[in-house]
Amino acid sequence: MPLAKIRKTNMRSSRVPEERDWDLHRLLLRGTPFGNETNEAMGLGVFEPGMATVEFVRDEAKVLVLGAGGLGCEILKDLAFSGFKDIHVIDMDTIDISNLNRQFLFRRVDVGQPKALVAAKFVMERVKGVKVTPHHCDLRTFDSSFYSQFRLVISGLDNIDARRFVNSVLVSLVETDEDGDLDPSTIIPFIDGGTEGFKGQARVILPRLTSCFECSLDSFPPPTSFPMCTIAETPRQPAHCVAYASVILWEKEFPNVKMDTDSPDHMQWVYEKALERAEKYDIPGVTYAFTLGVVKNIIPAVASTNAIISAMCVNEALKAMSYCSQTMHNYHMHMGATGIYSHTFEYEKKPHCGVCATDTQVLKVHPNTLLQDVIVQITEAYRLKKPALMSESKSIFMPNPPALYEATKGNLEKAIGELLQDGQHLTITDPVFIGDVSLNLRIELDTSEH
């Protein structure tokens, strides 16, 4: 809502606040010296106490929650109790009995049901007047038009690639005016939370204004993987045994059946086969719980940590929608293993970020370097999956669909100097980004390299 409209509505509004929201109204109906004045410099507005601000949070601040697991359940509850009335939640998982010790919106009778549907129903029954719309699907099935309808996005995911995807969507939605300045109405704050045991983090991302999720990708370790020869021939760790059972043996025994990691029968089979292999090589540590952790990539979760990080995220959500206090600047770490220690710092924008950097990136390569080696270099530098490369005039390499792969795979064995001229631009797309986000590299052929 424009600042002037909020100010006028606050002056004329005489609506009596609801009794159950007295604490929220004490925060939003009176002035404060802690309002987010820095927003005015960014063109985002400043805090205006009054019922119009309360009504904006209630009626217009449409929020999207990513994930309905341990952190997501807490976020949904906190949002509902913080004055947000229009909430959507996306989660593609179903409820497992192992979730019940910390995902408090679920009960034993809910096991096997979609998390998003059950969580939405529970919150709406508990907090009257709140509408929670569930989406039981992969968040990548939605395009940018879906995400553009929200005022705020909060992530409670444990999947880095999914967060990268949403981050690229929100960055791509930011528009500029005729003078080249950012249009504040197109900036959708992205609040990201994550927990692991007694540790957690919360951060506030204002697309194009602050560092984005991709800027901090180097702080996340690459996903764990094992060489296939180690899994098959010389296992040394219990995880190797589980990987052998779930990857190699499952394919041999059930070639046309996709493993369901939420199926107790499937997981029991994997556990038994992994245990047999572990006993053969005298490797201790294979348990049913450990098997689930490896196959489902389960991150250790503690309910209290989820509650703390969720409170931080929703606190920032309320500040972002009302400007009632200074927004976190911009990364908060919680370390609770040996006490309660928190640290907030500014994560700066990465000059060579593949998503939010405005300058064209430069790639220096020797002209004799094979295209397949250039692709490896780019993939490692930007942590891509299956990059597609296009020059200013033609496709250089397309991994999909099969017809384009067949037409371009011959370029893999060609030197980059045969395919591109010095200074030519290369556009790279990848599944980790939304369709209209791409890397733009300027190729510099450096003959001094060997």
CSV table of C-alpha atoms in Angstrom, one decimal:
chain,number,residue,atom,x,y,z
A,1,MET,CA,0.0,0.0,0.0
A,2,PRO,CA,1.4,3.5,-0.9
A,3,LEU,CA,2.6,5.4,2.1
A,4,ALA,CA,0.2,8.4,1.6
A,5,LYS,CA,-2.8,6.0,1.5
A,6,ILE,CA,-1.7,4.4,4.8
A,7,ARG,CA,-1.3,7.8,6.4
A,8,LYS,CA,-4.8,9.0,5.4
A,9,THR,CA,-6.5,5.8,6.3
A,10,ASN,CA,-4.8,5.8,9.7
A,11,MET,CA,-6.0,9.3,10.4
A,12,ARG,CA,-9.7,8.5,9.7
A,13,SER,CA,-9.9,4.9,10.9
A,14,SER,CA,-11.8,4.5,14.2
A,15,ARG,CA,-12.3,0.8,14.1
A,16,VAL,CA,-12.1,-0.9,17.5
A,17,PRO,CA,-9.2,-3.4,17.6
A,18,GLU,CA,-10.1,-7.1,18.2
A,19,GLU,CA,-9.5,-8.1,21.8
A,20,ARG,CA,-7.4,-11.2,20.9
A,21,ASP,CA,-4.9,-9.0,19.0
A,22,TRP,CA,-4.2,-6.6,21.8
A,23,ASP,CA,-0.5,-7.3,21.8
A,24,LEU,CA,-0.2,-6.8,18.0
A,25,HIS,CA,-2.1,-3.5,18.3
A,26,ARG,CA,0.1,-2.2,21.1
A,27,LEU,CA,2.9,-2.6,18.6
A,28,LEU,CA,1.2,-1.2,15.5
A,29,LEU,CA,-1.2,1.5,16.9
A,30,ARG,CA,1.3,3.7,18.6
A,31,GLY,CA,4.5,5.5,17.5
A,32,THR,CA,8.0,4.2,18.1
A,33,PRO,CA,11.5,5.6,17.8
A,34,PHE,CA,12.6,2.3,16.4
A,35,GLY,CA,10.7,2.5,13.1
A,36,ASN,CA,12.6,1.4,10.0
A,37,GLU,CA,13.7,4.8,8.8
A,38,THR,CA,16.3,3.3,6.5
A,39,ASN,CA,13.4,2.1,4.2
A,40,GLU,CA,12.7,5.7,3.3
A,41,ALA,CA,16.1,6.0,1.6
A,42,MET,CA,15.4,2.9,-0.4
A,43,GLY,CA,12.0,4.2,-1.4
A,44,LEU,CA,10.2,1.4,0.6
A,45,GLY,CA,8.3,3.6,3.1
A,46,VAL,CA,8.4,4.2,6.8
A,47,PHE,CA,6.3,3.2,9.8
A,48,GLU,CA,2.9,4.8,10.1
A,49,PRO,CA,1.1,3.7,13.3
A,50,GLY,CA,-2.7,3.2,13.0
A,51,MET,CA,-5.4,0.8,12.0
A,52,ALA,CA,-4.5,1.1,8.3
A,53,THR,CA,-1.2,-0.6,9.0
A,54,VAL,CA,-3.0,-3.3,11.0
A,55,GLU,CA,-5.5,-3.8,8.2
A,56,PHE,CA,-2.7,-3.9,5.6
A,57,VAL,CA,-1.0,-6.8,7.4
A,58,ARG,CA,-4.4,-8.5,7.9
A,59,ASP,CA,-6.0,-8.0,4.5
A,60,GLU,CA,-3.2,-7.3,1.9
A,61,ALA,CA,0.0,-8.9,3.2
A,62,LYS,CA,-0.4,-12.2,1.4
A,63,VAL,CA,2.3,-14.6,2.5
A,64,LEU,CA,3.8,-17.7,1.0
A,65,VAL,CA,5.4,-20.3,3.3
A,66,LEU,CA,7.7,-22.8,1.7
A,67,GLY,CA,7.7,-26.1,3.6
A,68,ALA,CA,5.4,-27.5,6.3
A,69,GLY,CA,8.0,-29.5,8.2
A,70,GLY,CA,9.5,-28.8,11.6
A,71,LEU,CA,10.3,-25.2,10.8
A,72,GLY,CA,7.3,-24.7,8.5
A,73,CYS,CA,4.8,-25.8,11.2
A,74,GLU,CA,6.2,-23.2,13.6
A,75,ILE,CA,6.2,-20.5,10.9
A,76,LEU,CA,2.5,-21.1,10.1
A,77,LYS,CA,1.6,-20.9,13.7
A,78,ASP,CA,3.5,-17.7,14.3
A,79,LEU,CA,2.1,-16.0,11.2
A,80,ALA,CA,-1.4,-16.9,12.2
A,81,PHE,CA,-0.9,-15.4,15.7
A,82,SER,CA,0.9,-12.3,14.3
A,83,GLY,CA,-2.0,-10.8,12.4
A,84,PHE,CA,-1.5,-12.4,8.9
A,85,LYS,CA,-4.8,-13.8,7.6
A,86,ASP,CA,-4.0,-14.8,4.0
A,87,ILE,CA,-1.3,-17.5,4.0
A,88,HIS,CA,-0.4,-20.1,1.3
A,89,VAL,CA,1.9,-23.1,2.0
A,90,ILE,CA,3.7,-25.4,-0.4
A,91,ASP,CA,5.0,-28.8,0.6
A,92,MET,CA,5.3,-32.0,-1.5
A,93,ASP,CA,5.9,-34.4,1.3
A,94,THR,CA,3.5,-36.6,3.3
A,95,ILE,CA,3.6,-37.1,7.1
A,96,ASP,CA,5.8,-39.8,8.5
A,97,ILE,CA,5.6,-41.1,12.0
A,98,SER,CA,9.1,-39.9,12.7
A,99,ASN,CA,7.8,-36.3,12.1
A,100,LEU,CA,5.5,-36.3,15.1
A,101,ASN,CA,8.1,-35.6,17.8
A,102,ARG,CA,8.6,-32.0,16.5
A,103,GLN,CA,6.0,-31.2,13.8
A,104,PHE,CA,3.3,-30.4,16.3
A,105,LEU,CA,0.5,-29.7,13.8
A,106,PHE,CA,0.3,-33.4,13.0
A,107,ARG,CA,-1.1,-36.4,14.9
A,108,ARG,CA,-0.7,-40.2,14.5
A,109,VAL,CA,-3.9,-40.4,12.5
A,110,ASP,CA,-2.4,-38.0,9.9
A,111,VAL,CA,0.5,-40.3,9.0
A,112,GLY,CA,0.5,-40.7,5.2
A,113,GLN,CA,-1.4,-37.5,4.5
A,114,PRO,CA,0.0,-34.5,2.7
A,115,LYS,CA,1.8,-32.1,5.1
A,116,ALA,CA,0.5,-29.0,3.5
A,117,LEU,CA,-3.2,-30.0,3.6
A,118,VAL,CA,-3.1,-31.2,7.3
A,119,ALA,CA,-1.1,-28.2,8.5
A,120,ALA,CA,-3.5,-25.8,6.7
A,121,LYS,CA,-6.6,-27.4,8.2
A,122,PHE,CA,-5.1,-27.5,11.7
A,123,VAL,CA,-4.2,-23.8,11.7
A,124,MET,CA,-7.5,-22.7,10.3
A,125,GLU,CA,-9.4,-24.7,13.0
A,126,ARG,CA,-7.2,-23.3,15.7
A,127,VAL,CA,-7.1,-19.6,14.7
A,128,LYS,CA,-10.4,-18.4,13.4
A,129,GLY,CA,-10.4,-15.9,10.5
A,130,VAL,CA,-7.1,-17.2,9.1
A,131,LYS,CA,-7.2,-18.6,5.6
A,132,VAL,CA,-4.4,-21.1,4.8
A,133,THR,CA,-4.3,-22.4,1.2
A,134,PRO,CA,-2.3,-25.6,0.8
A,135,HIS,CA,-0.4,-26.7,-2.3
A,136,HIS,CA,0.7,-30.4,-2.2
A,137,CYS,CA,3.3,-30.2,-5.0
A,138,ASP,CA,6.8,-29.3,-5.9
A,139,LEU,CA,7.4,-25.6,-5.7
A,140,ARG,CA,9.1,-25.7,-9.1
A,141,THR,CA,5.8,-26.5,-10.8
A,142,PHE,CA,4.8,-22.8,-10.4
A,143,ASP,CA,6.0,-20.0,-12.6
A,144,SER,CA,6.8,-16.5,-11.8
A,145,SER,CA,3.2,-15.3,-12.2
A,146,PHE,CA,2.3,-17.4,-9.2
A,147,TYR,CA,5.0,-16.0,-6.9
A,148,SER,CA,4.3,-12.5,-8.0
A,149,GLN,CA,0.9,-12.5,-6.2
A,150,PHE,CA,2.6,-12.5,-2.8
A,151,ARG,CA,3.9,-9.7,-0.7
A,152,LEU,CA,6.3,-11.9,1.2
A,153,VAL,CA,7.9,-15.3,0.9
A,154,ILE,CA,9.2,-17.3,4.0
A,155,SER,CA,11.3,-20.4,3.5
A,156,GLY,CA,11.4,-23.2,6.0
A,157,LEU,CA,13.1,-25.6,3.6
A,158,ASP,CA,16.0,-27.9,4.0
A,159,ASN,CA,16.7,-28.1,0.3
A,160,ILE,CA,19.3,-25.8,-1.1
A,161,ASP,CA,18.3,-26.2,-4.8
A,162,ALA,CA,14.6,-25.3,-4.0
A,163,ARG,CA,15.7,-22.2,-2.2
A,164,ARG,CA,18.0,-21.2,-5.1
A,165,PHE,CA,15.1,-21.6,-7.5
A,166,VAL,CA,12.7,-19.4,-5.5
A,167,ASN,CA,15.5,-16.9,-5.0
A,168,SER,CA,16.0,-16.6,-8.7
A,169,VAL,CA,12.3,-16.2,-9.2
A,170,LEU,CA,12.0,-13.3,-6.8
A,171,VAL,CA,15.1,-11.6,-8.2
A,172,SER,CA,13.7,-11.9,-11.8
A,173,LEU,CA,10.4,-10.2,-10.7
A,174,VAL,CA,12.1,-7.0,-9.7
A,175,GLU,CA,11.5,-4.3,-12.4
A,176,THR,CA,13.0,-0.9,-13.0
A,177,ASP,CA,11.4,2.4,-14.0
A,178,GLU,CA,12.2,4.7,-16.9
A,179,ASP,CA,15.2,6.2,-15.0
A,180,GLY,CA,16.6,2.7,-14.3
A,181,ASP,CA,15.7,2.8,-10.6
A,182,LEU,CA,14.2,-0.2,-8.9
A,183,ASP,CA,10.4,-0.3,-8.6
A,184,PRO,CA,9.7,-0.9,-4.9
A,185,SER,CA,6.3,-2.4,-5.6
A,186,THR,CA,8.0,-5.3,-7.4
A,187,ILE,CA,10.4,-6.2,-4.6
A,188,ILE,CA,9.1,-9.2,-2.6
A,189,PRO,CA,11.1,-9.8,0.6
A,190,PHE,CA,12.5,-13.4,0.9
A,191,ILE,CA,13.0,-14.5,4.5
A,192,ASP,CA,15.0,-17.7,4.7
A,193,GLY,CA,15.3,-19.9,7.8
A,194,GLY,CA,17.1,-23.1,8.4
A,195,THR,CA,18.0,-25.3,11.4
A,196,GLU,CA,20.4,-28.2,12.1
A,197,GLY,CA,20.3,-29.6,15.6
A,198,PHE,CA,21.0,-26.8,18.0
A,199,LYS,CA,22.1,-24.4,15.3
A,200,GLY,CA,20.0,-22.2,13.0
A,201,GLN,CA,20.0,-19.2,10.8
A,202,ALA,CA,17.6,-16.6,9.7
A,203,ARG,CA,18.2,-14.0,7.0
A,204,VAL,CA,16.3,-11.2,5.2
A,205,ILE,CA,16.7,-10.9,1.4
A,206,LEU,CA,15.4,-7.8,-0.4
A,207,PRO,CA,15.9,-8.8,-4.1
A,208,ARG,CA,18.3,-6.5,-5.9
A,209,LEU,CA,18.8,-4.4,-2.8
A,210,THR,CA,20.6,-6.8,-0.5
A,211,SER,CA,22.7,-9.9,-1.2
A,212,CYS,CA,20.5,-12.8,-2.5
A,213,PHE,CA,20.6,-16.5,-1.5
A,214,GLU,CA,22.9,-17.3,-4.4
A,215,CYS,CA,25.5,-14.8,-3.0
A,216,SER,CA,26.0,-17.0,0.1
A,217,LEU,CA,26.0,-20.3,-1.8
A,218,ASP,CA,29.7,-20.8,-0.9
A,219,SER,CA,28.8,-21.0,2.8
A,220,PHE,CA,26.9,-24.2,2.2
A,221,PRO,CA,28.9,-27.4,1.7
A,222,PRO,CA,28.3,-29.2,-1.6
A,223,PRO,CA,25.9,-32.2,-1.3
A,224,THR,CA,27.5,-35.4,-0.1
A,225,SER,CA,28.1,-38.0,-2.7
A,226,PHE,CA,30.1,-41.2,-2.9
A,227,PRO,CA,32.2,-42.6,-5.8
A,228,MET,CA,30.3,-45.6,-7.3
A,229,CYS,CA,33.4,-47.7,-7.1
A,230,THR,CA,33.7,-47.2,-3.4
A,231,ILE,CA,30.0,-48.1,-2.8
A,232,ALA,CA,30.3,-51.2,-4.9
A,233,GLU,CA,33.7,-52.5,-4.1
A,234,THR,CA,35.3,-51.0,-1.0
A,235,PRO,CA,32.7,-49.7,1.5
A,236,ARG,CA,34.3,-48.1,4.6
A,237,GLN,CA,31.4,-46.2,6.2
A,238,PRO,CA,27.8,-47.2,7.2
A,239,ALA,CA,26.5,-44.6,4.7
A,240,HIS,CA,28.3,-46.6,1.9
A,241,CYS,CA,26.3,-49.6,2.8
A,242,VAL,CA,23.0,-47.8,2.8
A,243,ALA,CA,23.8,-46.2,-0.5
A,244,TYR,CA,24.7,-49.6,-2.0
A,245,ALA,CA,21.3,-51.0,-0.9
A,246,SER,CA,19.2,-48.0,-2.0
A,247,VAL,CA,21.0,-47.2,-5.3
A,248,ILE,CA,22.5,-50.5,-6.6
A,249,LEU,CA,20.5,-53.3,-5.0
A,250,TRP,CA,17.1,-51.6,-5.3
A,251,GLU,CA,17.6,-51.1,-9.1
A,252,LYS,CA,18.5,-54.8,-9.5
A,253,GLU,CA,15.7,-56.1,-7.4
A,254,PHE,CA,12.9,-53.7,-8.5
A,255,PRO,CA,14.0,-52.2,-11.9
A,256,ASN,CA,10.6,-50.8,-12.6
A,257,VAL,CA,9.6,-49.6,-9.2
A,258,LYS,CA,10.5,-46.1,-7.9
A,259,MET,CA,11.6,-46.2,-4.2
A,260,ASP,CA,9.1,-44.5,-1.9
A,261,THR,CA,11.2,-43.0,1.0
A,262,ASP,CA,7.9,-42.6,3.0
A,263,SER,CA,7.0,-46.3,2.7
A,264,PRO,CA,7.9,-48.3,5.9
A,265,ASP,CA,8.1,-51.5,3.8
A,266,HIS,CA,10.6,-50.0,1.3
A,267,MET,CA,12.7,-48.5,4.0
A,268,GLN,CA,12.7,-51.7,6.0
A,269,TRP,CA,14.0,-53.6,2.9
A,270,VAL,CA,16.8,-51.0,2.4
A,271,TYR,CA,17.7,-51.2,6.1
A,272,GLU,CA,18.0,-55.0,6.1
A,273,LYS,CA,20.1,-55.1,2.9
A,274,ALA,CA,22.4,-52.3,4.2
A,275,LEU,CA,22.8,-54.2,7.5
A,276,GLU,CA,23.7,-57.4,5.7
A,277,ARG,CA,26.4,-55.6,3.7
A,278,ALA,CA,27.7,-53.8,6.9
A,279,GLU,CA,28.0,-57.1,8.7
A,280,LYS,CA,29.9,-58.6,5.7
A,281,TYR,CA,32.5,-55.8,5.9
A,282,ASP,CA,32.4,-55.5,9.7
A,283,ILE,CA,31.1,-51.9,9.6
A,284,PRO,CA,29.2,-50.8,12.7
A,285,GLY,CA,26.5,-48.1,12.9
A,286,VAL,CA,23.8,-49.2,10.4
A,287,THR,CA,20.4,-48.7,12.2
A,288,TYR,CA,16.9,-48.2,10.8
A,289,ALA,CA,17.0,-44.5,11.9
A,290,PHE,CA,20.5,-44.0,10.3
A,291,THR,CA,19.2,-45.6,7.1
A,292,LEU,CA,16.3,-43.2,7.0
A,293,GLY,CA,18.7,-40.3,7.6
A,294,VAL,CA,20.9,-41.3,4.6
A,295,VAL,CA,18.1,-42.1,2.2
A,296,LYS,CA,15.9,-39.2,3.0
A,297,ASN,CA,18.8,-36.8,3.7
A,298,ILE,CA,17.3,-36.0,7.1
A,299,ILE,CA,18.9,-33.2,9.0
A,300,PRO,CA,18.8,-33.5,12.8
A,301,ALA,CA,16.1,-31.4,14.2
A,302,VAL,CA,15.4,-30.0,17.6
A,303,ALA,CA,12.0,-28.5,18.4
A,304,SER,CA,13.3,-25.6,20.4
A,305,THR,CA,15.6,-24.6,17.7
A,306,ASN,CA,12.8,-24.6,15.2
A,307,ALA,CA,10.7,-22.4,17.5
A,308,ILE,CA,13.6,-19.9,17.9
A,309,ILE,CA,14.3,-19.6,14.2
A,310,SER,CA,10.7,-19.4,13.3
A,311,ALA,CA,10.2,-16.6,15.8
A,312,MET,CA,13.0,-14.7,14.1
A,313,CYS,CA,11.6,-15.2,10.6
A,314,VAL,CA,8.1,-14.1,11.5
A,315,ASN,CA,9.4,-11.2,13.5
A,316,GLU,CA,11.2,-10.1,10.4
A,317,ALA,CA,8.0,-10.7,8.3
A,318,LEU,CA,6.0,-8.4,10.5
A,319,LYS,CA,8.7,-5.7,10.3
A,320,ALA,CA,8.9,-6.0,6.6
A,321,MET,CA,5.2,-5.6,6.1
A,322,SER,CA,4.6,-2.8,8.7
A,323,TYR,CA,8.0,-1.1,8.9
A,324,CYS,CA,7.5,-1.0,12.7
A,325,SER,CA,11.2,-1.7,13.5
A,326,GLN,CA,14.6,-2.0,11.9
A,327,THR,CA,14.9,-4.9,9.5
A,328,MET,CA,17.6,-7.4,10.3
A,329,HIS,CA,20.8,-6.4,8.6
A,330,ASN,CA,20.8,-9.1,7.2
A,331,TYR,CA,22.0,-12.6,8.4
A,332,HIS,CA,21.5,-14.0,11.9
A,333,MET,CA,23.2,-17.1,13.3
A,334,HIS,CA,21.9,-19.0,16.3
A,335,MET,CA,24.3,-21.4,18.0
A,336,GLY,CA,22.7,-23.2,21.0
A,337,ALA,CA,24.9,-26.3,21.4
A,338,THR,CA,26.8,-25.0,24.4
A,339,GLY,CA,24.5,-22.1,25.4
A,340,ILE,CA,22.6,-19.4,23.7
A,341,TYR,CA,24.8,-17.4,21.4
A,342,SER,CA,23.5,-15.3,18.5
A,343,HIS,CA,25.4,-13.3,15.9
A,344,THR,CA,24.0,-10.9,13.3
A,345,PHE,CA,26.1,-9.6,10.5
A,346,GLU,CA,25.6,-8.2,7.0
A,347,TYR,CA,26.2,-10.7,4.2
A,348,GLU,CA,27.4,-8.5,1.3
A,349,LYS,CA,26.4,-8.9,-2.3
A,350,LYS,CA,28.7,-11.1,-4.3
A,351,PRO,CA,30.2,-9.2,-7.2
A,352,HIS,CA,30.1,-12.2,-9.5
A,353,CYS,CA,26.8,-13.7,-8.3
A,354,GLY,CA,25.2,-15.7,-11.0
A,355,VAL,CA,21.7,-14.4,-10.2
A,356,CYS,CA,21.7,-10.8,-8.8
A,357,ALA,CA,24.9,-9.4,-10.3
A,358,THR,CA,24.1,-6.7,-12.9
A,359,ASP,CA,27.5,-6.7,-14.6
A,360,THR,CA,28.3,-9.3,-17.3
A,361,GLN,CA,30.6,-12.0,-15.9
A,362,VAL,CA,33.9,-12.6,-17.7
A,363,LEU,CA,35.3,-16.1,-18.4
A,364,LYS,CA,38.9,-16.3,-19.4
A,365,VAL,CA,39.8,-19.5,-21.2
A,366,HIS,CA,42.5,-20.7,-23.6
A,367,PRO,CA,41.1,-21.0,-27.2
A,368,ASN,CA,42.2,-24.6,-27.3
A,369,THR,CA,40.1,-25.6,-24.2
A,370,LEU,CA,37.5,-28.2,-25.2
A,371,LEU,CA,33.9,-27.1,-24.7
A,372,GLN,CA,33.2,-30.0,-22.3
A,373,ASP,CA,36.0,-28.7,-20.0
A,374,VAL,CA,34.6,-25.2,-20.2
A,375,ILE,CA,31.2,-26.6,-19.1
A,376,VAL,CA,32.8,-28.4,-16.2
A,377,GLN,CA,34.5,-25.1,-15.2
A,378,ILE,CA,31.3,-23.2,-15.3
A,379,THR,CA,29.3,-25.9,-13.5
A,380,GLU,CA,31.8,-26.0,-10.6
A,381,ALA,CA,32.1,-22.2,-10.4
A,382,TYR,CA,28.3,-21.6,-10.2
A,383,ARG,CA,27.2,-25.0,-8.9
A,384,LEU,CA,24.9,-25.8,-11.8
A,385,LYS,CA,23.2,-29.0,-12.7
A,386,LYS,CA,22.8,-29.4,-16.5
A,387,PRO,CA,23.7,-26.0,-18.1
A,388,ALA,CA,22.6,-25.1,-21.6
A,389,LEU,CA,24.9,-22.8,-23.6
A,390,MET,CA,23.8,-20.4,-26.3
A,391,SER,CA,25.9,-17.8,-28.1
A,392,GLU,CA,24.5,-14.6,-29.6
A,393,SER,CA,23.6,-16.4,-32.8
A,394,LYS,CA,23.2,-20.2,-32.1
A,395,SER,CA,22.9,-23.0,-29.6
A,396,ILE,CA,26.3,-24.2,-28.4
A,397,PHE,CA,25.2,-27.1,-26.2
A,398,MET,CA,21.7,-28.2,-25.2
A,399,PRO,CA,21.4,-31.2,-22.7
A,400,ASN,CA,17.7,-31.3,-23.3
A,401,PRO,CA,15.5,-32.3,-25.2
A,402,PRO,CA,17.1,-35.3,-26.8
A,403,ALA,CA,16.8,-33.9,-30.3
A,404,LEU,CA,18.8,-30.8,-29.4
A,405,TYR,CA,21.3,-32.8,-27.4
A,406,GLU,CA,22.0,-35.0,-30.5
A,407,ALA,CA,22.4,-31.9,-32.6
A,408,THR,CA,24.9,-30.2,-30.3
A,409,LYS,CA,26.8,-33.0,-28.5
A,410,GLY,CA,29.4,-32.9,-31.2
A,411,ASN,CA,30.5,-29.5,-30.0
A,412,LEU,CA,31.7,-31.0,-26.7
A,413,GLU,CA,34.9,-32.3,-28.4
A,414,LYS,CA,35.6,-29.0,-30.1
A,415,ALA,CA,37.8,-26.2,-28.8
A,416,ILE,CA,36.1,-23.1,-27.5
A,417,GLY,CA,38.0,-21.0,-30.0
A,418,GLU,CA,36.2,-22.8,-32.9
A,419,LEU,CA,32.8,-22.1,-31.4
A,420,LEU,CA,33.1,-18.6,-30.0
A,421,GLN,CA,35.0,-15.4,-31.0
A,422,ASP,CA,37.0,-13.4,-28.5
A,423,GLY,CA,34.6,-11.0,-26.6
A,424,GLN,CA,31.5,-12.9,-27.6
A,425,HIS,CA,28.7,-13.3,-25.1
A,426,LEU,CA,27.5,-16.7,-23.8
A,427,THR,CA,24.1,-17.2,-22.3
A,428,ILE,CA,23.7,-20.1,-19.8
A,429,THR,CA,20.5,-21.5,-18.5
A,430,ASP,CA,20.1,-24.2,-15.9
A,431,PRO,CA,17.4,-26.1,-14.0
A,432,VAL,CA,18.4,-24.5,-10.7
A,433,PHE,CA,17.1,-21.1,-12.0
A,434,ILE,CA,13.7,-20.1,-13.3
A,435,GLY,CA,13.4,-20.0,-17.1
A,436,ASP,CA,14.0,-16.2,-17.5
A,437,VAL,CA,17.1,-16.1,-15.3
A,438,SER,CA,20.4,-16.9,-17.0
A,439,LEU,CA,24.1,-16.3,-16.6
A,440,ASN,CA,25.7,-14.0,-19.1
A,441,LEU,CA,29.4,-14.6,-19.6
A,442,ARG,CA,31.7,-12.7,-21.9
A,443,ILE,CA,34.3,-15.0,-23.3
A,444,GLU,CA,37.9,-13.8,-23.3
A,445,LEU,CA,40.2,-16.1,-25.3
A,446,ASP,CA,43.6,-15.9,-23.4
A,447,THR,CA,46.4,-17.4,-25.4
A,448,SER,CA,48.8,-16.9,-22.5
A,449,GLU,CA,47.2,-19.8,-20.6
A,450,HIS,CA,48.5,-23.3,-21.1
